[in-house]
XYZ file of N, CA and C in Angstrom:
738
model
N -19.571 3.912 23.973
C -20.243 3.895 22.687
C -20.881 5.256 22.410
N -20.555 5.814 21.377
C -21.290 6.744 20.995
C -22.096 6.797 19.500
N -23.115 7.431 19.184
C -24.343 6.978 18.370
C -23.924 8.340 17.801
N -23.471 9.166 16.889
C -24.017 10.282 16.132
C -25.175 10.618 15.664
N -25.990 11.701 15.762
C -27.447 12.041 15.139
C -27.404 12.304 13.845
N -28.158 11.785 13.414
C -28.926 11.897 11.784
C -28.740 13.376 11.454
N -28.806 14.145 11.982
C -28.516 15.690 11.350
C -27.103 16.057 11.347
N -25.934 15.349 11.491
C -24.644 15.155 11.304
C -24.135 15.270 10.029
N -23.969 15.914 9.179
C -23.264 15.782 7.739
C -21.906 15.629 7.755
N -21.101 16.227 8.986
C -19.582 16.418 9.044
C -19.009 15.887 10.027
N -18.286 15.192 10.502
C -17.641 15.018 11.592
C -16.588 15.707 11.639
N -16.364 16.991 12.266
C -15.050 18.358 12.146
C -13.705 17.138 12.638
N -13.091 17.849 12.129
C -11.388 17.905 12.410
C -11.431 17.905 14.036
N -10.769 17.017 14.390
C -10.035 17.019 16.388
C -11.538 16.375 17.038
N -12.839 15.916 16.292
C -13.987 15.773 17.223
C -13.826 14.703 18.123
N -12.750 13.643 18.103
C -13.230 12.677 19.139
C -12.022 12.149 19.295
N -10.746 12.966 19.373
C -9.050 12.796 19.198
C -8.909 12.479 20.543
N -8.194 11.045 21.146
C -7.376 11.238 22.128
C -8.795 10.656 23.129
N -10.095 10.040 22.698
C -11.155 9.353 22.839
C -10.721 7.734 23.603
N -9.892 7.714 24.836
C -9.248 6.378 24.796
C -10.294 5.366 25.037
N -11.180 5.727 25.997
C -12.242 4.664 26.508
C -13.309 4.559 25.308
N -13.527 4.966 24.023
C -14.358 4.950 23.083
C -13.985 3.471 22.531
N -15.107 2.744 22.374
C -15.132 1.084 22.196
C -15.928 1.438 20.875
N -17.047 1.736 21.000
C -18.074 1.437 19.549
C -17.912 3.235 18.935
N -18.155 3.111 17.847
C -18.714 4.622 17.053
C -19.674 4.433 16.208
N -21.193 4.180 16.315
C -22.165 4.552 14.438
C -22.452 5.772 14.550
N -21.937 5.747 12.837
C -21.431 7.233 11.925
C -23.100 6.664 10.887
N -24.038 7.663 11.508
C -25.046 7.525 10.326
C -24.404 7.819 9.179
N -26.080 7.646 7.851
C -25.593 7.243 6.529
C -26.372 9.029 5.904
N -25.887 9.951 6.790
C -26.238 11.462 6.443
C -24.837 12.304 6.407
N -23.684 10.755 7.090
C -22.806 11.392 7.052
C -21.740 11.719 5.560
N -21.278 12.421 4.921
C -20.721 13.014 4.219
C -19.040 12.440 4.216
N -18.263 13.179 5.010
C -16.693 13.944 6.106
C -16.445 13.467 6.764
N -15.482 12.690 6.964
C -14.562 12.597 8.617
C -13.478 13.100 8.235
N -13.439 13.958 9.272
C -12.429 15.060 9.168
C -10.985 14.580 9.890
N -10.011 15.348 9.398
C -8.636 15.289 10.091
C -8.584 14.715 11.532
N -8.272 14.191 12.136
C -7.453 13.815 13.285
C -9.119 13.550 13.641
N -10.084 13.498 12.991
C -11.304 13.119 13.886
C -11.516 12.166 15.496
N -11.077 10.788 14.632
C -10.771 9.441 15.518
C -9.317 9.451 16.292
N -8.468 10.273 16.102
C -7.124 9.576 16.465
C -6.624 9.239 17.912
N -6.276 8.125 17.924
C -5.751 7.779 19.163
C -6.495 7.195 20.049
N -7.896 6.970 19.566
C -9.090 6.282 20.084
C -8.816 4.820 20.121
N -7.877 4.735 21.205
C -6.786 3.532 21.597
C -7.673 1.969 21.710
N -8.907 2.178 22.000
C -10.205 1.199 22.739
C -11.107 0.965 21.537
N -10.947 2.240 20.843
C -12.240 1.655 19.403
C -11.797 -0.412 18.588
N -12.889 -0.506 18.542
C -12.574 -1.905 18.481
C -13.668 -1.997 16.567
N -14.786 -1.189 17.678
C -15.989 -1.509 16.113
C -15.838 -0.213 15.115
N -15.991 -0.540 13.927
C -16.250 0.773 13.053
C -16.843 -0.061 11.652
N -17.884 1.067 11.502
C -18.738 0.899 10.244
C -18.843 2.167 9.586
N -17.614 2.322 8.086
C -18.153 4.079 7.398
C -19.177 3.674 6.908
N -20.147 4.292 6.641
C -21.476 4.287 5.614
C -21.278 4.484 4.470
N -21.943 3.847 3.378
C -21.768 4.418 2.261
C -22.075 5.441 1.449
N -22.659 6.475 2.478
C -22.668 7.718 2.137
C -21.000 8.848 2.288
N -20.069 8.428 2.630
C -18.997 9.158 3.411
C -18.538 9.344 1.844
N -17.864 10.522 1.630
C -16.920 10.379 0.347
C -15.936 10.808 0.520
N -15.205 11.289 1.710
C -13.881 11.949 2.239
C -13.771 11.173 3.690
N -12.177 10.791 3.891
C -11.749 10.867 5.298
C -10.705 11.401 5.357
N -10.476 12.178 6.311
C -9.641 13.317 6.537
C -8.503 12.836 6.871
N -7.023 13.198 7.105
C -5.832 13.001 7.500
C -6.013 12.552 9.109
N -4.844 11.327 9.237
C -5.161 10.677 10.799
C -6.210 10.694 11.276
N -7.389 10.433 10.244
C -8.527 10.470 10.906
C -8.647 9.109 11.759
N -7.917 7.850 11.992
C -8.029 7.082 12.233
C -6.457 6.300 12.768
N -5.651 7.545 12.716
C -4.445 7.184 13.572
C -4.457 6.783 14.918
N -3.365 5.753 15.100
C -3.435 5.114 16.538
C -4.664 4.373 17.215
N -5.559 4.462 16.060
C -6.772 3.250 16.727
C -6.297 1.832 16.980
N -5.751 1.518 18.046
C -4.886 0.366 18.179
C -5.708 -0.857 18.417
N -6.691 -1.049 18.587
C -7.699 -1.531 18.751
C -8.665 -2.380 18.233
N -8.553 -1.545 16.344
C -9.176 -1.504 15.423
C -9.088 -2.716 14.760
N -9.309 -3.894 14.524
C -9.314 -4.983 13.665
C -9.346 -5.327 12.151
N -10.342 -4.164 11.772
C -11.265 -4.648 9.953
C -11.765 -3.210 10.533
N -11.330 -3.268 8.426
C -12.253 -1.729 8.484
C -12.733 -2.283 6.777
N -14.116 -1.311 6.583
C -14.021 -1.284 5.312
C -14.984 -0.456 4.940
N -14.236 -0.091 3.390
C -14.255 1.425 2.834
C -15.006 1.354 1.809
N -16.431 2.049 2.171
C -17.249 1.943 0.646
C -16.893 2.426 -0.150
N -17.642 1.883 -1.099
C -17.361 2.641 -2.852
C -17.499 4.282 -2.709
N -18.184 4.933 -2.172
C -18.709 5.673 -2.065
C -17.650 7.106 -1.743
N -16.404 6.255 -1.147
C -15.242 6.994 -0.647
C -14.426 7.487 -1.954
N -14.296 8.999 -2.173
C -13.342 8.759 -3.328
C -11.511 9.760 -2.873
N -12.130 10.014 -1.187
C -10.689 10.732 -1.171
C -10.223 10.149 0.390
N -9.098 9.589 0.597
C -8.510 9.056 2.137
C -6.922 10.135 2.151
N -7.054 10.901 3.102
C -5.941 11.611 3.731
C -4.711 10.633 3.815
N -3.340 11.277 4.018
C -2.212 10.158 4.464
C -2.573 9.895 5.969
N -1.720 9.257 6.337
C -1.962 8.411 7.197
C -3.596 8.120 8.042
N -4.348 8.068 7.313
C -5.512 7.963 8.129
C -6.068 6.641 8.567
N -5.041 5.782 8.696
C -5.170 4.552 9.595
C -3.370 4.040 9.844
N -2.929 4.661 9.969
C -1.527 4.649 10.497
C -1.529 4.193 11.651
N -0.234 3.122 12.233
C -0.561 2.901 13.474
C -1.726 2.068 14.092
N -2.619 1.030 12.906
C -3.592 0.598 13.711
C -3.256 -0.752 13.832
N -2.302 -0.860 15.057
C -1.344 -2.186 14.958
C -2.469 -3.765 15.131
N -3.398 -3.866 15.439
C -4.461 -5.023 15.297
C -5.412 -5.269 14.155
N -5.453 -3.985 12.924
C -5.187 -4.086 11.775
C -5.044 -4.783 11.045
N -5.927 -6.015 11.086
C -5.764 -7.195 9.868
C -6.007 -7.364 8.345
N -7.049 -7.005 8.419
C -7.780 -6.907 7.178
C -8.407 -5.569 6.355
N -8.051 -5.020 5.304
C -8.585 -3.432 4.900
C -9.281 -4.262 3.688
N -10.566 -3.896 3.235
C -11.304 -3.948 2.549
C -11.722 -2.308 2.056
N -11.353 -2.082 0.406
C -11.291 -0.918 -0.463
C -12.188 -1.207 -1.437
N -13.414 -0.922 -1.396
C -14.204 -0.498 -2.511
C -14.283 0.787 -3.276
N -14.267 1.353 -2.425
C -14.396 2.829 -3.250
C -12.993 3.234 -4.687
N -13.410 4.258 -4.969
C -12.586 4.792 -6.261
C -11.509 5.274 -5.610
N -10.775 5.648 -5.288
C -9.371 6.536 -4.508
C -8.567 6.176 -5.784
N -7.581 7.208 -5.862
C -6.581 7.138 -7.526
C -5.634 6.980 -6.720
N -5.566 7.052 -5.602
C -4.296 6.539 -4.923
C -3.927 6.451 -3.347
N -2.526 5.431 -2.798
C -2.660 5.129 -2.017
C -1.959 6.058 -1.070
N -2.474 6.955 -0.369
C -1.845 8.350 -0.010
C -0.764 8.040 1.380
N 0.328 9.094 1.075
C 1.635 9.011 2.123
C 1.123 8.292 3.590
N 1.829 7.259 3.647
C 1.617 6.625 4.872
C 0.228 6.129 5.495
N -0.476 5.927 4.589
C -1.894 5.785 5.435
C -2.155 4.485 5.741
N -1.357 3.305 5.860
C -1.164 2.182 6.233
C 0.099 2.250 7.204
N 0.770 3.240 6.946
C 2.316 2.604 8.320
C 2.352 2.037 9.548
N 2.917 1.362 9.494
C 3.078 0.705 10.898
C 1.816 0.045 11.215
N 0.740 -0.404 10.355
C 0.067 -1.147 10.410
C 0.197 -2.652 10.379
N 0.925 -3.156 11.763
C 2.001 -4.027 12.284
C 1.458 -5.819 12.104
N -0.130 -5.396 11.794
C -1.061 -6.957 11.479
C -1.878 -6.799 10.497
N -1.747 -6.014 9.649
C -2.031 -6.406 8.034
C -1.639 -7.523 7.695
N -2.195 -8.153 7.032
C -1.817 -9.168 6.143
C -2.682 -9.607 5.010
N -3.832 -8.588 4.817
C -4.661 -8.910 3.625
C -5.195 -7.245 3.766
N -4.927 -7.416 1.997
C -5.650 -5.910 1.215
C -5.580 -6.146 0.015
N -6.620 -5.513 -0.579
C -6.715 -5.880 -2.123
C -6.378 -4.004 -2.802
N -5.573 -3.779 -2.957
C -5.613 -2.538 -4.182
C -6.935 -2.203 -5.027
N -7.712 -1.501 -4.913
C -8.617 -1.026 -6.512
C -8.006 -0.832 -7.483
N -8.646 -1.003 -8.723
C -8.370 -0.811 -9.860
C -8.331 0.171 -9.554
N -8.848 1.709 -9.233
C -8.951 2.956 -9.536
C -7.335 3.731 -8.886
N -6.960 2.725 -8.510
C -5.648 3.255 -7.761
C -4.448 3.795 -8.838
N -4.022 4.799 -9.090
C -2.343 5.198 -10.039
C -1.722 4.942 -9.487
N -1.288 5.886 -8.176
C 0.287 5.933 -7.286
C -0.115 5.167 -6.219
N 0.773 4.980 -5.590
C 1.360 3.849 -4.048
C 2.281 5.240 -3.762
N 1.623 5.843 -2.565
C 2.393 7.385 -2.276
C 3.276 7.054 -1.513
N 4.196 7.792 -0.986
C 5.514 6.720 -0.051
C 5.087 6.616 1.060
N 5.723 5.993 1.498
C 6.010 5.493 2.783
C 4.113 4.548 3.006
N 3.548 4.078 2.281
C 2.335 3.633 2.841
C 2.027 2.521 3.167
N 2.850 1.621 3.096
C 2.834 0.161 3.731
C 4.052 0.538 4.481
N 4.476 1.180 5.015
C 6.212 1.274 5.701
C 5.987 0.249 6.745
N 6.495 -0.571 7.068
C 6.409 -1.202 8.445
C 5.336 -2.156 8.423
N 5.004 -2.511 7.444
C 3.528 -3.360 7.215
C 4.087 -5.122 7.527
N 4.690 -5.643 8.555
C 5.412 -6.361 8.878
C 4.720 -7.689 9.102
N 3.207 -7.716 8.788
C 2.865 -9.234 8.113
C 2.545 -9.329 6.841
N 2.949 -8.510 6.168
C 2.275 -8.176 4.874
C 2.769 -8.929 3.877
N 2.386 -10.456 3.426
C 2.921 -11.278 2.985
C 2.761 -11.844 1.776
N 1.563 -10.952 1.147
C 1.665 -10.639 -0.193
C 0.571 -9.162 -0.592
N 1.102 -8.843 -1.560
C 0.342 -7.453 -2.471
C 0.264 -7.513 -4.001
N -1.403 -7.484 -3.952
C -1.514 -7.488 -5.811
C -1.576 -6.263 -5.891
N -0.703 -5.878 -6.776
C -0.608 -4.599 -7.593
C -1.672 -4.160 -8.667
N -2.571 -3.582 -8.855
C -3.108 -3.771 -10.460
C -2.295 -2.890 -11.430
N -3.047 -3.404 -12.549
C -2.154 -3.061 -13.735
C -2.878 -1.406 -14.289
N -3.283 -1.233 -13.155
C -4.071 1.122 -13.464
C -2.885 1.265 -12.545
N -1.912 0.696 -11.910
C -0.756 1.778 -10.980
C 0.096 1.915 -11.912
N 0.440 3.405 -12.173
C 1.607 3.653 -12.841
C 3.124 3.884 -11.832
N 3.114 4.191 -10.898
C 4.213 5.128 -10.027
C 4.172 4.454 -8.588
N 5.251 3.714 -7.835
C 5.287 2.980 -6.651
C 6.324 4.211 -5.903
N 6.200 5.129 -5.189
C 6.939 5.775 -4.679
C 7.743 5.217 -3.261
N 8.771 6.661 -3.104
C 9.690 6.179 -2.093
C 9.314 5.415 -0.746
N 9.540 4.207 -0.668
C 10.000 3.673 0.484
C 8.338 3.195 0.492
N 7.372 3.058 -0.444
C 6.121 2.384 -0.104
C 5.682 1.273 0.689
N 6.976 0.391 0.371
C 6.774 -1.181 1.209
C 8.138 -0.799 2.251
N 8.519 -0.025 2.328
C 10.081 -0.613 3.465
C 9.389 -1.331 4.442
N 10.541 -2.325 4.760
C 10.685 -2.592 5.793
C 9.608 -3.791 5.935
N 8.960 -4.092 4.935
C 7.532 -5.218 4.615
C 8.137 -6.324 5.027
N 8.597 -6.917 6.219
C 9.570 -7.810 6.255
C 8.751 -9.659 5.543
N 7.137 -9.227 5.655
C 6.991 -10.678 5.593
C 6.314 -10.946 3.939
N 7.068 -10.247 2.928
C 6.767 -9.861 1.864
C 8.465 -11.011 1.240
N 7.717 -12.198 0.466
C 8.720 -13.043 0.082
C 8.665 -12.552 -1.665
N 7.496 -12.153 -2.494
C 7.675 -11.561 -4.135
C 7.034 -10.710 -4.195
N 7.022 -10.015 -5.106
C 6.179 -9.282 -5.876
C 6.217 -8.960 -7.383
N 4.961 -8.846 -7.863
C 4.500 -8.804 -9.322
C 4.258 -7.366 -9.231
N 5.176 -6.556 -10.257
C 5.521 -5.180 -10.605
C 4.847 -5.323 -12.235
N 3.372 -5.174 -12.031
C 3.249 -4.801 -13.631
C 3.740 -4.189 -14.345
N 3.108 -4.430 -15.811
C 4.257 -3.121 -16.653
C 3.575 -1.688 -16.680
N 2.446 -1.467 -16.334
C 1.965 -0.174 -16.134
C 2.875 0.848 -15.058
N 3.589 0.276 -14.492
C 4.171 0.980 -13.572
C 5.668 1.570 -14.330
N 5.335 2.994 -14.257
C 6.965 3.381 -15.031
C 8.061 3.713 -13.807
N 7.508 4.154 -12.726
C 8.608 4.110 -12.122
C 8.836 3.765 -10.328
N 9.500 3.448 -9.927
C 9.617 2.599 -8.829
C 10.782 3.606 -7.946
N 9.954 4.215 -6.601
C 11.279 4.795 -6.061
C 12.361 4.661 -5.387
N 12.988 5.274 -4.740
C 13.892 4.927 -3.782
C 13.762 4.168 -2.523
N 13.873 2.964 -2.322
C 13.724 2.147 -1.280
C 12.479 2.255 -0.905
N 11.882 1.713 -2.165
C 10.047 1.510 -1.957
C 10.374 0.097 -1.577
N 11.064 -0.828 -1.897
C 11.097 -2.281 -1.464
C 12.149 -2.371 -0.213
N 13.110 -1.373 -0.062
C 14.406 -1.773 1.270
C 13.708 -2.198 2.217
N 14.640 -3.086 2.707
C 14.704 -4.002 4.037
C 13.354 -5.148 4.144
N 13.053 -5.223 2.557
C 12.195 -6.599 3.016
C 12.746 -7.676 2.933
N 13.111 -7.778 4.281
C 14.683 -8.765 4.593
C 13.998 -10.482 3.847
N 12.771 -10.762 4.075
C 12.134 -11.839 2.932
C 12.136 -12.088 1.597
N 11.881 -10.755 0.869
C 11.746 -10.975 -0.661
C 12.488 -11.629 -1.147
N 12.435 -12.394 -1.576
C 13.523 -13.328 -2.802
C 13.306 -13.524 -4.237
N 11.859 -12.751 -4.602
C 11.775 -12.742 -6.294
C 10.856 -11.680 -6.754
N 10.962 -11.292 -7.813
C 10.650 -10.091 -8.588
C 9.744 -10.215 -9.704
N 9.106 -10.171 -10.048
C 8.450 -10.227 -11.762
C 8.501 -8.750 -12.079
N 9.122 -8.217 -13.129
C 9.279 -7.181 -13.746
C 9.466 -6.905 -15.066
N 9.112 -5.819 -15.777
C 9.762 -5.318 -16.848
C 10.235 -4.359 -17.199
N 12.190 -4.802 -16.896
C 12.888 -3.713 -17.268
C 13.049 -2.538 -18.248
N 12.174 -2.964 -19.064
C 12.382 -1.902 -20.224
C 11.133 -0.931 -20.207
N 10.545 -1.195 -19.170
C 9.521 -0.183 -19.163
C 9.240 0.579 -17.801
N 9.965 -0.502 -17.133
C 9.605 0.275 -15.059
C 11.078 0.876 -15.009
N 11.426 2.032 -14.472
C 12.606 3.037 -14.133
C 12.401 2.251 -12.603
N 13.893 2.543 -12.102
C 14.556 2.127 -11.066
C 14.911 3.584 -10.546
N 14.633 4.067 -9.380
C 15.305 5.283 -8.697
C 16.045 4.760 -8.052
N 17.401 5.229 -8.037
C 18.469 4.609 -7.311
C 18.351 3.093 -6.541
N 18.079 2.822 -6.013
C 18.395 1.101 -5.181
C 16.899 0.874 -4.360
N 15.629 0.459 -5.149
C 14.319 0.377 -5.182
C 14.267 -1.432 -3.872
N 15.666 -1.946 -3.931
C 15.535 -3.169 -3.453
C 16.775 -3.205 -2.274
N 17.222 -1.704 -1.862
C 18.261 -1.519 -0.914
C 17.892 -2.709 0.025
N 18.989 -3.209 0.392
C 19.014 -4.245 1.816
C 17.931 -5.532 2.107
N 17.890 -5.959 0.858
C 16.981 -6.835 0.440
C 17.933 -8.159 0.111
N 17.983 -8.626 1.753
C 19.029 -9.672 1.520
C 18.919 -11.324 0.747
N 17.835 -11.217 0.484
C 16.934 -12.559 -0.126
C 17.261 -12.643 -1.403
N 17.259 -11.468 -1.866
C 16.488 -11.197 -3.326
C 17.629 -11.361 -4.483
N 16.988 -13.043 -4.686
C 18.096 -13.437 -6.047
C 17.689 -13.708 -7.124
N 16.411 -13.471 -7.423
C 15.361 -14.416 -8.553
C 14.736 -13.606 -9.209
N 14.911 -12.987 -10.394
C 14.094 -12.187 -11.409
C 13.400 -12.672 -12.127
N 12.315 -12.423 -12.295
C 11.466 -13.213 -13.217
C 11.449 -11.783 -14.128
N 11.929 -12.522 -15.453
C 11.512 -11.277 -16.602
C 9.464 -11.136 -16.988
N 8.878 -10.438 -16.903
C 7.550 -9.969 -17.656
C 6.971 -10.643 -18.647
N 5.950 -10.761 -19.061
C 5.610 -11.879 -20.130
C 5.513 -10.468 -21.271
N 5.381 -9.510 -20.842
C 5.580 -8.154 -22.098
C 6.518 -7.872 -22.300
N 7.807 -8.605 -21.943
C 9.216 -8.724 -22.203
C 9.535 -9.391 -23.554
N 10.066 -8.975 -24.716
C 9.981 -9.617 -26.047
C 11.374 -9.874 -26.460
N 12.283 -9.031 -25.754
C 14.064 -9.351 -25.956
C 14.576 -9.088 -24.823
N 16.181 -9.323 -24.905
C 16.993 -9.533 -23.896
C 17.857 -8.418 -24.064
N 17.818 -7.606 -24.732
C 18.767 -6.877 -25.554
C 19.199 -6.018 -24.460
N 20.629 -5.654 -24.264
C 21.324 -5.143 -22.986
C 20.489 -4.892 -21.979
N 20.098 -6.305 -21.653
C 19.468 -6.503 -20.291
C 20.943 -7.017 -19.190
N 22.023 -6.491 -19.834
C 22.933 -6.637 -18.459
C 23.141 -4.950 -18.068
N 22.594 -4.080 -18.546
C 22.531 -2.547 -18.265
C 21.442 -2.446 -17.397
N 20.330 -3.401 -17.006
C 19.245 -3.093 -15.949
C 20.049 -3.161 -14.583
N 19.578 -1.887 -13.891
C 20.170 -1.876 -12.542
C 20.472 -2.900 -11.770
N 21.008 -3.231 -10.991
C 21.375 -3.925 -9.742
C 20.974 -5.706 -10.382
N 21.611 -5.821 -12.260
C 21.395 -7.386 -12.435
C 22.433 -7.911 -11.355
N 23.236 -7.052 -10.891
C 24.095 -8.257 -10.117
C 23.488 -9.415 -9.211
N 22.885 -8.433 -8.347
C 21.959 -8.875 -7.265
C 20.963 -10.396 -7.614
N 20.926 -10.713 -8.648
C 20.319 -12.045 -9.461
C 20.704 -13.099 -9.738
N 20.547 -13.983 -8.906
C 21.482 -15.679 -9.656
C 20.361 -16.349 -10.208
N 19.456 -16.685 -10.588
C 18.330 -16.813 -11.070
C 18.032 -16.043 -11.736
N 17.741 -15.858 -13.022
C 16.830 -14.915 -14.180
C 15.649 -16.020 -14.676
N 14.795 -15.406 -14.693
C 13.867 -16.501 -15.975
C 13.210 -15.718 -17.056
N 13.551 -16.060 -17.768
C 12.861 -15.804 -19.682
C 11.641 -16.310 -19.510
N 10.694 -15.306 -19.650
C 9.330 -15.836 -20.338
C 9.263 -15.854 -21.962
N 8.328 -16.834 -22.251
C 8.412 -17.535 -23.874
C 7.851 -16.876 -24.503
N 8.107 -15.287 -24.329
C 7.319 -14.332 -25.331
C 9.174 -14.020 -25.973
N 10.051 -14.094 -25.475
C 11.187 -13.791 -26.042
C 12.047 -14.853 -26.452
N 11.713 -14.713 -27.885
C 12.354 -15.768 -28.699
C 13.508 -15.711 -29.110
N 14.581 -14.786 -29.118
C 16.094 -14.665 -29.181
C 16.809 -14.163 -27.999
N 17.431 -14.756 -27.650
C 18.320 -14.700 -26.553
C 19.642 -13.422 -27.204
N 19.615 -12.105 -26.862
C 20.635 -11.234 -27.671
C 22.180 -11.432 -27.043
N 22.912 -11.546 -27.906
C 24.471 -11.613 -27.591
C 25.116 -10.649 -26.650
N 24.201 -9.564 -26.484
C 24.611 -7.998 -25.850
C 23.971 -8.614 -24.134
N 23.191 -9.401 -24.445
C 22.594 -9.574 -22.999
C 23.315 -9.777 -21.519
C-alpha cells in the first residue's frame, strides 16, 4: 500500500510502472495528473480511488492492472489517454462521470470482464480499437452526442447480441463491429450513418435490421450496404409508403 502526500500535484510518467506487489494506491484530492505509464502493470493493484480533483490520465496509465475490478472516473476528468486501462482483464464495471469528448484508441482493450459501462453524453467519437476484445460486453448504450464509431471499436465483442446505432452517428468504420460472432440485430439509419467498407465483417448472427424511428422512407433502401446479410427487416411506423425502388 502506498499513501501519496498532500503536496503531490502530479504523478510523473513511469512513477510506479511494473509495481507488481502494489495492492492499495490513495491518490490525494491535491492531485491534478496521472501521468503516462504511471500505474502500468501493477499486476496486484486491486483498490483504486481517482479523486475528484484529477482532470488528466495519462496514456497506459493503468495498463495491465490485472487485478483491478471497478474503477470510477470523476466528473472532474476531462482528458483519458488511449489505452489507459487496457488489459485490465478483472475489469467489470467502469463508471464515467466526467466530460471526455471521446472514447480514446484502445483504452478499454482486452478488457476481458467488462460487462457494464455507461457512455457520457459528452462523448463524439468511439476511437478504434476501444472495446477490441471486450468479450463480456453484452450490451452498449450509445448516446445520441456520438457522431463517428471508428475502426474496429467493438471487434471481436463476442458477447454483444444488438446494438442501437443512433442517428447522430454519420459514420461507422471498418470492422468496428467484426467478429461479434453474437450480434444478430441492428437498429440503424441508413440514410444518415455511412458504412466504411464491411462495419459488420464476420458477424455470423447478424440477420435482423431494425430500420430507425427517424427513418421516413424506404426509397432505394436495397442500395444500403451489405442488405444482403438481412432476412428480417423491420419498418418503423414513421414510414408510411413502402417505395417500389425499395
Amino acid at each position: 500500500s502506498i499513501t501519496i502526500p498532500r503536496s503531490v500535484v502530479k504523478i510523473e510518467s513511469d512513477s510506479f510502472i511494473n509495481c507488481k506487489s502494489l495492492e492499495k494506491i490513495i491518490i490525494p484530492n491535491t492531485v491534478t495528473s496521472i501521468g503516462n505509464n504511471s500505474f502500468a502493470n501493477c499486476v496486484s493493484l486491486k483498490t483504486l480511488n481517482i479523486p475528484n480533483s484529477v482532470k488528466s490520465i495519462g496514456m497506459n496509465a493503468f495498463s495491465g492492472c490485472s487485478s483491478l475490478k471497478q474503477v470510477n472516473i470523476p466528473a472532474s476528468v476531462s482528458s483519458i489517454g488511449s489505452k489507459a486501462f487496457s488489459e485490465c482483464k478483472l475489469l467489470s464495471k467502469i463508471t464515467i462521470l466526467s466530460s471526455i469528448n471521446k472514447i480514446s484508441e484502445y483504452l478499454f482493450s482486452k478488457c476481458t470482464s467488462l460487462n457494464q459501462i455507461e457512455i457520457p453524453n459528452s462523448v463524439k467519437t468511439i476511437e478504434k480499437y476501444s472495446f477490441q476484445s471486450c468479450t463480456s460486453l453484452s450490451q452498449i448504450i450509445i448516446p445520441s452526442t456520438v457522431n463517428a464509431i471508428n475502426e474496429g471499436a467493438f471487434i471481436l465483442c463476442s458477447s454483444l447480441t444488438q446494438i442501437i446505432i443512433p442517428s447522430s452517428v454519420n459514420s461507422i468504420g471498418v470492422n468496428a463491429f467484426s467478429q461479434c460472432k453474437n450480434l444478430m440485430k441492428i437498429t440503424i439509419d441508413p440514410y444518415k450513418t455511412k458504412l466504411m467498407n464491411d462495419p459488420f465483417n464476420k458477424c455470423t448472427k447478424l440477420t435482423h435490421l431494425v430500420l430507425a424511428n427517424t427513418v421516413n422512407t424506404t426509397d432505394n433502401l436495397n442500395n444500403f450496404p451489405f442488405i444482403q446479410k438481412f432476412t428480417t427487416i423491420t419498418i418503423p411506423p414513421s414510414v408510411a409508403v413502402i417505395e417500389s425502388n425499395s
